[in-house]
Short mmCIF file of C-alpha atoms in Angstrom, two decimals:
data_model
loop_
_atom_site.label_atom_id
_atom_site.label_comp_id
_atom_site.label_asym_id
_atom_site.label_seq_id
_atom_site.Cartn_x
_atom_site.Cartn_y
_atom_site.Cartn_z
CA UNK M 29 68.42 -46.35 185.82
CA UNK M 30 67.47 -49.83 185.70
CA UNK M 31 64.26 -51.74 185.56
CA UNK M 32 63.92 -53.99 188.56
CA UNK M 33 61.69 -56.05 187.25
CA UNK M 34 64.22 -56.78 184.26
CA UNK M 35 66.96 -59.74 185.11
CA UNK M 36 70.29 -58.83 185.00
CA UNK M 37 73.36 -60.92 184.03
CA UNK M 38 76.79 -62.33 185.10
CA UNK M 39 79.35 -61.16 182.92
CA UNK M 40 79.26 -64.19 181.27
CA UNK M 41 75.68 -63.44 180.04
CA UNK M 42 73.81 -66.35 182.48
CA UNK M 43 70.47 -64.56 183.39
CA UNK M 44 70.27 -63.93 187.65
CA UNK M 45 67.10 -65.67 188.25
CA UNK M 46 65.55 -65.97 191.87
CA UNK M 47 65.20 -69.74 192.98
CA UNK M 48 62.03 -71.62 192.41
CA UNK M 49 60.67 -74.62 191.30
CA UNK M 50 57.99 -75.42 188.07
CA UNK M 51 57.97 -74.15 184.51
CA UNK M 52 56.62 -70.57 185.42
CA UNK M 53 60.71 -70.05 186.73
CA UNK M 54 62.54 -71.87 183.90
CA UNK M 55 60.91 -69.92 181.40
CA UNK M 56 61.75 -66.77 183.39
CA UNK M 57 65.51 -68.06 182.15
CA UNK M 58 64.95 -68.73 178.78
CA UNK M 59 63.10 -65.43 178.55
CA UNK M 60 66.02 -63.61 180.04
CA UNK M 61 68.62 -65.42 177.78
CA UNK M 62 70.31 -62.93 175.90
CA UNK M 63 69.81 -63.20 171.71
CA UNK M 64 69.95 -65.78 170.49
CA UNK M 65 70.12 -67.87 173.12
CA UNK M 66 66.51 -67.75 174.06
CA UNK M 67 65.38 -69.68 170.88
CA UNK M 68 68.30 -72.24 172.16
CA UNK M 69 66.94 -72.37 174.92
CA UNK M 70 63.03 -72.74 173.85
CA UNK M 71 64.15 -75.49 172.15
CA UNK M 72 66.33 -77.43 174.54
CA UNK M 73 63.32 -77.16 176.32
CA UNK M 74 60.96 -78.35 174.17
CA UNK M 75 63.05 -81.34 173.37
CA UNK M 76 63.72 -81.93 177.04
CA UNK M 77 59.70 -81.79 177.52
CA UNK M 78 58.77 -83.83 174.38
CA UNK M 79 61.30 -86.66 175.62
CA UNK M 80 59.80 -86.48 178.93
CA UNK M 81 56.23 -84.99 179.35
CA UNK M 82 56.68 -85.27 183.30
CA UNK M 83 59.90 -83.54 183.80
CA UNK M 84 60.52 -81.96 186.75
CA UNK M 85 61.92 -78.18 186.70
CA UNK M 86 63.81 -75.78 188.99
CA UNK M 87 66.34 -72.63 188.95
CA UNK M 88 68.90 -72.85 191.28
CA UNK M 89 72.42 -70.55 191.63
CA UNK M 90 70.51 -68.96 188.06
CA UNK M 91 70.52 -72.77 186.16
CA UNK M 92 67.81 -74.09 185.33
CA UNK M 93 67.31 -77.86 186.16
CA UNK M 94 65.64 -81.14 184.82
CA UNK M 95 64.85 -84.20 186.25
CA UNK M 96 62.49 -86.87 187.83
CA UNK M 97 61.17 -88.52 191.10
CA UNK M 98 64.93 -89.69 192.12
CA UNK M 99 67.03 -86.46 190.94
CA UNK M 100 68.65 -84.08 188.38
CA UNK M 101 69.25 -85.36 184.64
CA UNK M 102 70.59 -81.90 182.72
CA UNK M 103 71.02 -78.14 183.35
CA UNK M 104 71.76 -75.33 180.87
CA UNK M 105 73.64 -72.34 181.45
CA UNK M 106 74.68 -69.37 179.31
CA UNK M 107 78.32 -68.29 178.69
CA UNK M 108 79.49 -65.62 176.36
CA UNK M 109 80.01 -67.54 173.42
CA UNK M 110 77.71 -70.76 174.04
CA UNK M 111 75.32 -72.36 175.70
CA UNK M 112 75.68 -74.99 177.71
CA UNK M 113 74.27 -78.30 178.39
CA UNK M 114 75.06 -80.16 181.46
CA UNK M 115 74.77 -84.13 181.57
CA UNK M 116 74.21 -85.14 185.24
CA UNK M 117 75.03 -88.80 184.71
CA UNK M 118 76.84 -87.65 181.18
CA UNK M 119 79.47 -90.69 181.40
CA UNK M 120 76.58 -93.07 181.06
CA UNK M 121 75.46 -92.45 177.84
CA UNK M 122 76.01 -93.21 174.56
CA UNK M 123 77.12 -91.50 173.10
CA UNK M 124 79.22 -89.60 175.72
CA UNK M 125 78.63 -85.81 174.83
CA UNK M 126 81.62 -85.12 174.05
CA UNK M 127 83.35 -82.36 176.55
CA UNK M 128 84.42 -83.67 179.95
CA UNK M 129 84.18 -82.24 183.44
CA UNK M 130 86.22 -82.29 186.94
CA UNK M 131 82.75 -83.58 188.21
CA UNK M 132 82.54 -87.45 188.00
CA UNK M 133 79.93 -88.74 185.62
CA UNK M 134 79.51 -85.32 184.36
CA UNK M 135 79.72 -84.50 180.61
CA UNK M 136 78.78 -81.18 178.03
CA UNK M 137 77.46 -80.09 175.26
CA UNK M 138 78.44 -76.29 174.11
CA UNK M 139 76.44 -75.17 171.02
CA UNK M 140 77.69 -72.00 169.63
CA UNK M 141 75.60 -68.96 167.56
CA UNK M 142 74.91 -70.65 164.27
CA UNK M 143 75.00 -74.70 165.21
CA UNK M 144 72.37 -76.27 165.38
CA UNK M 145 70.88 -77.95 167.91
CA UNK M 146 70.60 -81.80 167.50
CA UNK M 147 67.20 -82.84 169.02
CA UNK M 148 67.18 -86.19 167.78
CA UNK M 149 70.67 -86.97 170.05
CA UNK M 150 69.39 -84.64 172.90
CA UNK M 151 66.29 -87.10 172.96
CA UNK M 152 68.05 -89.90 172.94
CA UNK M 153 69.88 -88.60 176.02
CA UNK M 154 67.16 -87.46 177.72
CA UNK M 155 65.59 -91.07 177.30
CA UNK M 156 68.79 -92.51 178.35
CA UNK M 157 69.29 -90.66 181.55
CA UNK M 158 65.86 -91.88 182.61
CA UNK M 159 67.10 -95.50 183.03
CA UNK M 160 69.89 -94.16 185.32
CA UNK M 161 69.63 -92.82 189.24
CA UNK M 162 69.15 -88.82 188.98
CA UNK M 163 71.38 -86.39 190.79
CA UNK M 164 70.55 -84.97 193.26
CA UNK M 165 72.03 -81.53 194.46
#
């Protein structure tokens, strides 16, 4: 039997995460990550935060969002193999994360087990995406 209270997960790992808005909810996801993704994600979200002390924060469809006033900047979501970063307004920064997307302006970062994750350049992104319009959803 399973424990209710305990989130389960698509088959491609993501936690399922009831909607809500704040930290209380994100960190619900990051909790839930499986392995090794949970430190990713602590620190994707510590970087995020440090960046941007007033970042706004929401799970929807079991992502976790940030963003300001005006919109969405970045999700994360887990996959098998990697983690996932998502770049709202991706194709305005520079550098351009590297993997593209059928969504206009959207770009991605995958880290895998074992890479690390480079704060400095998420940062910079972060800082970046602030100067642009966020999305909203």
């Amino acid at each position: 039997m399973t424990d209710p209270k305990r989130p389960t997960h698509s088959s491609s790992t993501n936690p399922y995460i009831p909607k809500g808005d704040g930290d209380a909810v994100v960190q619900a996801y990051i909790a839930a990550m499986p392995g090794w993704k949970s430190a990713l994600g602590r620190e994707i979200d510590a970087t995020v935060e440090e960046a941007f002390p007033e970042v706004r924060k929401q799970v929807r469809w079991n992502t976790p969002f940030y963003g300001k006033d005006d919109g969405w900047l970045l999700a994360m979501y887990c996959f098998k193999t990697y983690v996932q970063i998502t770049f709202l307004t991706g194709a305005s920064l520079d550098p351009v994360p590297p993997k593209a997307s059928k969504v206009e302006g959207t770009r991605y970062l995958d880290i895998f087990e074992g890479e690390a994750l480079d704060r400095e350049q998420l940062a910079s992104w972060v800082r970046q995406a602030l100067e642009l319009p966020g999305q909203q959803l």
